[in-house]
mmCIF file of C-alpha atoms and ligand atoms in Angstrom:
data_model
loop_
_atom_site.group_PDB
_atom_site.id
_atom_site.type_symbol
_atom_site.label_atom_id
_atom_site.label_comp_id
_atom_site.label_asym_id
_atom_site.label_seq_id
_atom_site.Cartn_x
_atom_site.Cartn_y
_atom_site.Cartn_z
ATOM 1 C CA MET A 1 -13.391 10.151 -19.830
ATOM 2 C CA THR A 2 -10.466 6.997 -19.380
ATOM 3 C CA THR A 3 -7.660 8.070 -17.161
ATOM 4 C CA LYS A 4 -4.215 5.971 -17.687
ATOM 5 C CA ARG A 5 -3.845 4.810 -14.503
ATOM 6 C CA ILE A 6 0.130 3.676 -14.121
ATOM 7 C CA PRO A 7 0.797 0.337 -11.812
ATOM 8 C CA ILE A 8 1.664 0.874 -8.352
ATOM 9 C CA ILE A 9 4.081 -2.197 -7.364
ATOM 10 C CA ALA A 10 5.224 -1.210 -3.775
ATOM 11 C CA GLY A 11 7.194 -4.320 -2.154
ATOM 12 C CA ASN A 12 6.288 -4.331 2.241
ATOM 13 C CA TRP A 13 9.531 -5.912 3.958
ATOM 14 C CA LYS A 14 7.653 -5.507 7.072
ATOM 15 C CA MET A 15 10.106 -6.515 9.662
ATOM 16 C CA ASN A 16 12.252 -8.107 7.515
ATOM 17 C CA LYS A 17 15.829 -6.713 6.688
ATOM 18 C CA THR A 18 18.809 -4.561 8.374
ATOM 19 C CA ALA A 19 20.509 -1.970 7.672
ATOM 20 C CA SER A 20 23.394 -4.000 5.693
ATOM 21 C CA GLU A 21 20.760 -6.628 3.984
ATOM 22 C CA ALA A 22 17.907 -3.966 3.344
ATOM 23 C CA ARG A 23 21.052 -2.023 1.331
ATOM 24 C CA ASP A 24 21.493 -5.546 -0.840
ATOM 25 C CA LEU A 25 18.550 -6.227 -1.655
ATOM 26 C CA ALA A 26 17.533 -2.373 -2.499
ATOM 27 C CA THR A 27 20.861 -3.087 -4.776
ATOM 28 C CA ALA A 28 20.195 -6.527 -6.057
ATOM 29 C CA ILE A 29 16.686 -5.124 -7.269
ATOM 30 C CA ILE A 30 17.903 -1.122 -8.815
ATOM 31 C CA LEU A 31 20.337 -3.575 -11.382
ATOM 32 C CA LEU A 32 17.294 -6.657 -12.181
ATOM 33 C CA VAL A 33 13.937 -3.339 -12.567
ATOM 34 C CA LYS A 34 16.505 -0.878 -14.433
ATOM 35 C CA ASN A 35 14.903 -0.162 -18.111
ATOM 36 C CA VAL A 36 11.467 -0.818 -16.677
ATOM 37 C CA LYS A 37 9.382 1.987 -17.857
ATOM 38 C CA ASN A 38 6.109 3.402 -16.400
ATOM 39 C CA ARG A 39 4.923 1.850 -13.094
ATOM 40 C CA ASP A 40 5.338 2.901 -9.979
ATOM 41 C CA VAL A 41 7.982 0.689 -7.765
ATOM 42 C CA VAL A 42 7.775 1.074 -3.981
ATOM 43 C CA LEU A 43 9.895 0.065 -1.317
ATOM 44 C CA ALA A 44 8.678 -0.102 1.980
ATOM 45 C CA PRO A 45 11.961 -1.707 4.528
ATOM 46 C CA PRO A 46 11.259 -1.501 8.046
ATOM 47 C CA PHE A 47 12.059 2.889 9.825
ATOM 48 C CA THR A 48 15.722 1.420 10.560
ATOM 49 C CA SER A 49 17.001 0.357 6.713
ATOM 50 C CA LEU A 50 14.661 4.005 5.487
ATOM 51 C CA GLN A 51 18.537 6.071 5.398
ATOM 52 C CA ALA A 52 20.685 2.987 4.041
ATOM 53 C CA VAL A 53 16.960 2.372 1.015
ATOM 54 C CA ALA A 54 16.884 5.988 0.344
ATOM 55 C CA GLU A 55 20.699 6.199 0.008
ATOM 56 C CA THR A 56 20.782 2.928 -2.553
ATOM 57 C CA ILE A 57 17.595 4.653 -5.248
ATOM 58 C CA LYS A 58 19.064 7.723 -4.971
ATOM 59 C CA LYS A 59 19.661 8.186 -8.584
ATOM 60 C CA THR A 60 16.829 5.988 -9.472
ATOM 61 C CA ASP A 61 13.075 6.531 -10.376
ATOM 62 C CA ILE A 62 11.939 3.590 -7.057
ATOM 63 C CA ALA A 63 10.313 5.424 -4.620
ATOM 64 C CA LEU A 64 10.704 5.084 -0.581
ATOM 65 C CA ALA A 65 7.567 3.443 1.700
ATOM 66 C CA SER A 66 7.352 3.148 5.296
ATOM 67 C CA GLN A 67 5.348 1.540 6.356
ATOM 68 C CA ASN A 68 3.897 3.568 9.415
ATOM 69 C CA LEU A 69 3.320 6.732 10.872
ATOM 70 C CA TYR A 70 1.918 9.099 13.525
ATOM 71 C CA TRP A 71 -0.311 11.181 13.445
ATOM 72 C CA GLU A 72 0.576 14.464 15.533
ATOM 73 C CA ASP A 73 3.882 16.413 14.627
ATOM 74 C CA LYS A 74 6.222 16.049 17.407
ATOM 75 C CA GLY A 75 6.442 14.886 20.893
ATOM 76 C CA ALA A 76 6.245 12.580 23.778
ATOM 77 C CA TYR A 77 5.605 9.719 21.871
ATOM 78 C CA THR A 78 8.215 6.721 22.909
ATOM 79 C CA GLY A 79 8.670 4.307 20.090
ATOM 80 C CA GLU A 80 6.834 6.174 17.390
ATOM 81 C CA ILE A 81 8.064 8.446 13.993
ATOM 82 C CA SER A 82 6.449 11.770 12.433
ATOM 83 C CA ALA A 83 5.721 12.558 9.220
ATOM 84 C CA GLU A 84 8.954 15.578 9.470
ATOM 85 C CA MET A 85 11.346 12.395 9.846
ATOM 86 C CA LEU A 86 10.170 10.274 7.132
ATOM 87 C CA LEU A 87 10.189 13.633 4.616
ATOM 88 C CA GLU A 88 13.451 14.198 6.061
ATOM 89 C CA LEU A 89 14.523 10.416 5.093
ATOM 90 C CA GLY A 90 13.041 11.119 1.388
ATOM 91 C CA CYS A 91 9.687 8.874 1.666
ATOM 92 C CA LYS A 92 7.926 9.789 -0.196
ATOM 93 C CA TYR A 93 4.700 7.318 0.598
ATOM 94 C CA VAL A 94 3.184 5.736 3.519
ATOM 95 C CA ILE A 95 1.750 2.780 4.019
ATOM 96 C CA ILE A 96 -1.645 3.055 7.337
ATOM 97 C CA GLY A 97 -4.015 0.420 8.336
ATOM 98 C CA HIS A 98 -2.468 -2.589 6.960
ATOM 99 C CA SER A 99 -3.736 -5.926 8.993
ATOM 100 C CA GLU A 100 -0.756 -6.350 11.024
ATOM 101 C CA ARG A 101 -1.258 -3.161 12.180
ATOM 102 C CA ARG A 102 -4.635 -3.898 13.066
ATOM 103 C CA GLN A 103 -4.240 -7.614 13.879
ATOM 104 C CA TYR A 104 -1.040 -6.816 16.297
ATOM 105 C CA PHE A 105 -1.045 -3.326 17.116
ATOM 106 C CA GLY A 106 -4.918 -1.951 17.963
ATOM 107 C CA GLU A 107 -5.144 -0.163 14.599
ATOM 108 C CA THR A 108 -8.706 0.842 14.620
ATOM 109 C CA ASP A 109 -11.062 3.378 11.132
ATOM 110 C CA GLU A 110 -10.471 6.224 13.478
ATOM 111 C CA THR A 111 -6.241 5.856 14.168
ATOM 112 C CA VAL A 112 -6.173 4.734 10.118
ATOM 113 C CA ASN A 113 -7.833 8.238 9.643
ATOM 114 C CA LYS A 114 -5.573 9.980 11.298
ATOM 115 C CA ARG A 115 -2.548 8.840 9.994
ATOM 116 C CA LEU A 116 -3.805 9.059 6.693
ATOM 117 C CA ARG A 117 -4.887 13.104 7.187
ATOM 118 C CA GLN A 118 -1.480 13.651 8.632
ATOM 119 C CA ALA A 119 0.142 12.168 5.882
ATOM 120 C CA LEU A 120 -2.437 13.828 3.533
ATOM 121 C CA ASN A 121 -1.293 17.716 5.653
ATOM 122 C CA LYS A 122 2.298 16.495 5.545
ATOM 123 C CA GLY A 123 3.186 16.375 1.753
ATOM 124 C CA LEU A 124 3.166 11.926 2.086
ATOM 125 C CA LEU A 125 0.986 9.767 -0.375
ATOM 126 C CA PRO A 126 -0.984 6.914 1.931
ATOM 127 C CA ILE A 127 -1.178 3.665 0.846
ATOM 128 C CA VAL A 128 -4.251 2.913 2.907
ATOM 129 C CA CYS A 129 -5.017 -0.787 3.525
ATOM 130 C CA VAL A 130 -8.255 -2.429 3.480
ATOM 131 C CA GLY A 131 -9.140 -5.853 3.624
ATOM 132 C CA GLU A 132 -11.938 -8.693 5.046
ATOM 133 C CA THR A 133 -10.766 -11.664 7.517
ATOM 134 C CA LEU A 134 -12.268 -15.205 7.104
ATOM 135 C CA ASP A 135 -14.833 -15.476 8.817
ATOM 136 C CA GLU A 136 -16.129 -11.747 7.689
ATOM 137 C CA ARG A 137 -15.858 -13.361 3.778
ATOM 138 C CA GLU A 138 -17.828 -17.090 5.073
ATOM 139 C CA SER A 139 -20.485 -14.780 6.770
ATOM 140 C CA GLY A 140 -21.116 -12.668 3.829
ATOM 141 C CA LYS A 141 -19.667 -9.539 4.767
ATOM 142 C CA ALA A 142 -16.549 -9.091 2.772
ATOM 143 C CA ASN A 143 -18.579 -5.948 1.099
ATOM 144 C CA GLN A 144 -20.092 -4.577 3.944
ATOM 145 C CA VAL A 145 -16.677 -4.704 6.051
ATOM 146 C CA ILE A 146 -14.353 -2.965 3.052
ATOM 147 C CA LYS A 147 -17.128 0.327 3.508
ATOM 148 C CA GLY A 148 -16.881 0.913 7.183
ATOM 149 C CA GLN A 149 -13.548 0.085 6.617
ATOM 150 C CA LEU A 150 -13.195 2.328 4.206
ATOM 151 C CA LYS A 151 -15.848 5.174 5.153
ATOM 152 C CA GLY A 152 -12.561 5.061 8.792
ATOM 153 C CA ALA A 153 -10.592 6.093 6.941
ATOM 154 C CA LEU A 154 -11.524 8.696 4.704
ATOM 155 C CA LYS A 155 -13.219 10.825 7.119
ATOM 156 C CA ASP A 156 -12.584 14.371 6.649
ATOM 157 C CA VAL A 157 -10.236 13.879 3.685
ATOM 158 C CA THR A 158 -11.369 16.442 0.980
ATOM 159 C CA ALA A 159 -12.057 15.139 -3.201
ATOM 160 C CA ALA A 160 -8.006 16.878 -4.054
ATOM 161 C CA GLU A 161 -7.057 15.382 -1.379
ATOM 162 C CA MET A 162 -8.171 11.674 -2.916
ATOM 163 C CA GLU A 163 -5.821 12.422 -5.552
ATOM 164 C CA ARG A 164 -2.588 11.185 -3.985
ATOM 165 C CA VAL A 165 -4.409 8.242 -1.688
ATOM 166 C CA VAL A 166 -3.966 4.955 -2.789
ATOM 167 C CA VAL A 167 -5.722 2.497 -1.861
ATOM 168 C CA ALA A 168 -5.087 -1.922 -1.115
ATOM 169 C CA TYR A 169 -7.640 -4.225 -1.050
ATOM 170 C CA GLU A 170 -5.567 -6.515 1.279
ATOM 171 C CA PRO A 171 -7.954 -9.703 2.015
ATOM 172 C CA VAL A 172 -6.513 -10.444 5.467
ATOM 173 C CA TRP A 173 -6.632 -14.533 4.615
ATOM 174 C CA ALA A 174 -4.628 -14.141 1.334
ATOM 175 C CA ILE A 175 -1.789 -12.464 3.344
ATOM 176 C CA GLY A 176 2.027 -14.586 3.613
ATOM 177 C CA THR A 177 -0.322 -17.697 2.922
ATOM 178 C CA GLY A 178 -0.142 -18.543 -0.383
ATOM 179 C CA LYS A 179 -4.304 -18.373 -1.006
ATOM 180 C CA THR A 180 -4.997 -15.432 -3.427
ATOM 181 C CA ALA A 181 -7.568 -14.166 -3.771
ATOM 182 C CA THR A 182 -8.834 -15.184 -7.302
ATOM 183 C CA PRO A 183 -8.044 -12.088 -10.423
ATOM 184 C CA LYS A 184 -11.949 -12.346 -9.270
ATOM 185 C CA GLN A 185 -12.506 -12.284 -6.474
ATOM 186 C CA ALA A 186 -9.771 -9.089 -6.253
ATOM 187 C CA GLN A 187 -12.297 -7.458 -8.809
ATOM 188 C CA GLU A 188 -15.586 -8.035 -7.542
ATOM 189 C CA ILE A 189 -13.815 -5.800 -3.970
ATOM 190 C CA HIS A 190 -11.899 -3.488 -6.464
ATOM 191 C CA GLN A 191 -14.963 -3.246 -8.897
ATOM 192 C CA PHE A 192 -16.881 -2.409 -4.883
ATOM 193 C CA ILE A 193 -14.593 0.179 -3.220
ATOM 194 C CA ARG A 194 -14.115 2.642 -6.811
ATOM 195 C CA ALA A 195 -17.953 2.519 -7.030
ATOM 196 C CA ASN A 196 -17.171 3.637 -3.127
ATOM 197 C CA ILE A 197 -15.100 6.444 -3.969
ATOM 198 C CA LYS A 198 -18.100 7.423 -7.063
ATOM 199 C CA ALA A 199 -20.455 7.743 -3.036
ATOM 200 C CA LEU A 200 -18.401 9.352 -1.260
ATOM 201 C CA TYR A 201 -16.677 12.264 -4.020
ATOM 202 C CA ASP A 202 -17.686 12.193 -7.596
ATOM 203 C CA ASP A 203 -16.774 10.049 -11.317
ATOM 204 C CA ALA A 204 -14.072 11.738 -12.170
ATOM 205 C CA THR A 205 -11.958 10.367 -8.254
ATOM 206 C CA ALA A 206 -13.348 7.441 -8.688
ATOM 207 C CA ALA A 207 -11.974 6.606 -12.246
ATOM 208 C CA ALA A 208 -8.343 8.484 -10.984
ATOM 209 C CA LEU A 209 -8.018 6.484 -8.001
ATOM 210 C CA ARG A 210 -5.513 3.686 -8.168
ATOM 211 C CA ILE A 211 -5.999 0.307 -6.194
ATOM 212 C CA GLN A 212 -3.554 -2.209 -5.253
ATOM 213 C CA TYR A 213 -4.581 -6.160 -4.740
ATOM 214 C CA GLY A 214 -2.134 -7.388 -2.128
ATOM 215 C CA GLY A 215 -2.096 -11.068 -0.764
ATOM 216 C CA SER A 216 0.722 -13.594 -1.945
ATOM 217 C CA VAL A 217 1.063 -11.955 -4.904
ATOM 218 C CA THR A 218 3.832 -13.799 -6.702
ATOM 219 C CA PRO A 219 5.516 -13.758 -9.923
ATOM 220 C CA ASP A 220 2.897 -16.483 -11.281
ATOM 221 C CA ASN A 221 -0.527 -14.662 -10.646
ATOM 222 C CA VAL A 222 0.027 -11.233 -10.874
ATOM 223 C CA SER A 223 0.050 -11.231 -14.914
ATOM 224 C CA THR A 224 -3.833 -12.507 -14.067
ATOM 225 C CA LEU A 225 -4.805 -9.762 -11.259
ATOM 226 C CA MET A 226 -2.646 -7.430 -13.475
ATOM 227 C CA ALA A 227 -4.828 -7.639 -15.900
ATOM 228 C CA MET A 228 -7.937 -7.505 -14.087
ATOM 229 C CA PRO A 229 -9.894 -3.747 -15.516
ATOM 230 C CA ASP A 230 -9.949 -2.415 -11.534
ATOM 231 C CA ILE A 231 -6.664 -3.851 -10.320
ATOM 232 C CA ASP A 232 -4.334 -1.072 -10.766
ATOM 233 C CA GLY A 233 -0.921 -2.351 -8.808
ATOM 234 C CA ALA A 234 0.459 -5.033 -5.999
ATOM 235 C CA LEU A 235 1.338 -4.977 -2.143
ATOM 236 C CA VAL A 236 3.925 -7.310 -2.416
ATOM 237 C CA GLY A 237 5.011 -8.784 1.453
ATOM 238 C CA GLY A 238 6.894 -12.434 0.649
ATOM 239 C CA ALA A 239 7.510 -11.804 -2.744
ATOM 240 C CA SER A 240 9.423 -8.861 -2.163
ATOM 241 C CA LEU A 241 12.590 -9.846 -0.506
ATOM 242 C CA LYS A 242 13.896 -11.699 -2.814
ATOM 243 C CA PRO A 243 16.017 -9.404 -5.817
ATOM 244 C CA GLU A 244 13.929 -11.710 -8.654
ATOM 245 C CA SER A 245 10.334 -12.252 -8.097
ATOM 246 C CA PHE A 246 10.579 -8.943 -6.665
ATOM 247 C CA ALA A 247 11.311 -7.348 -10.228
ATOM 248 C CA ALA A 248 9.596 -10.168 -11.656
ATOM 249 C CA LEU A 249 6.122 -8.440 -10.131
ATOM 250 C CA VAL A 250 7.978 -5.079 -11.351
ATOM 251 C CA LYS A 251 7.953 -6.573 -14.860
ATOM 252 C CA PHE A 252 4.138 -7.664 -15.157
ATOM 253 C CA THR A 253 2.748 -8.051 -18.592
HETATM 254 P P1 PGA B 1 1.997 -11.000 1.392
HETATM 255 O O1 PGA B 1 1.840 -10.197 1.939
HETATM 256 O O2 PGA B 1 2.473 -11.313 0.262
HETATM 257 O O3 PGA B 1 3.363 -12.256 2.159
HETATM 258 O O4 PGA B 1 0.945 -12.092 1.447
HETATM 259 C C1 PGA B 1 0.919 -8.520 1.397
HETATM 260 C C2 PGA B 1 1.365 -7.269 2.099
HETATM 261 O O5 PGA B 1 0.915 -8.152 3.836
HETATM 262 O O6 PGA B 1 1.424 -6.126 2.280
#
């Protein structure tokens, strides 16, 4: 059986764009991608711009994502954001465990798992990020690191829940550096991720899983990456901040 996986192109705006700038960017993107069919387009602005983008994309097929969430429902967690808050704003997806969260904000496989399970419990679709550092790649540990991150992130997640999960492979050395993984390097890890999901779950779950590549994706390299059999989308930082380049990514052929 072959499963058709709809490509998913997501723009991770990181800590960029005030609410008014976000509205302008989303408006420009809508115009440029309005005739695109058969791919999921996702925008992940910062928390403070979610509402502005939600209002702007309301009548389109573009989906809204947040860049994080907290695992408790509510309470004394100063500075955190709950699933319910995100749902009310119209978020469909949530990025979890981005390497910048792991690197600068103490995110661990355990906290990634807590956030992921909360997202699933509350009906948000998690985009869970994994990826090795340059040191880990150079010392031949990339596969081992990714296997550990997947196992940690997906602890107690059922096969039925996996239908709602997207995995993003983002080699840390390729993020914001202009150094993209070659299509072959990316494909090797994507295949490895799918094999791991098969081992943890089953054939059908692995075949249905969408795996995005992230790390210096641009309009120039998106097509060769997307041509790889196990690459089902892109999680894009820098190139998602300009309407023309993000639209070109969405329209990859
Ligand atoms: P980049 O970021 O496209 O700027 O490399 C990707 C990401 O961190 O999601």
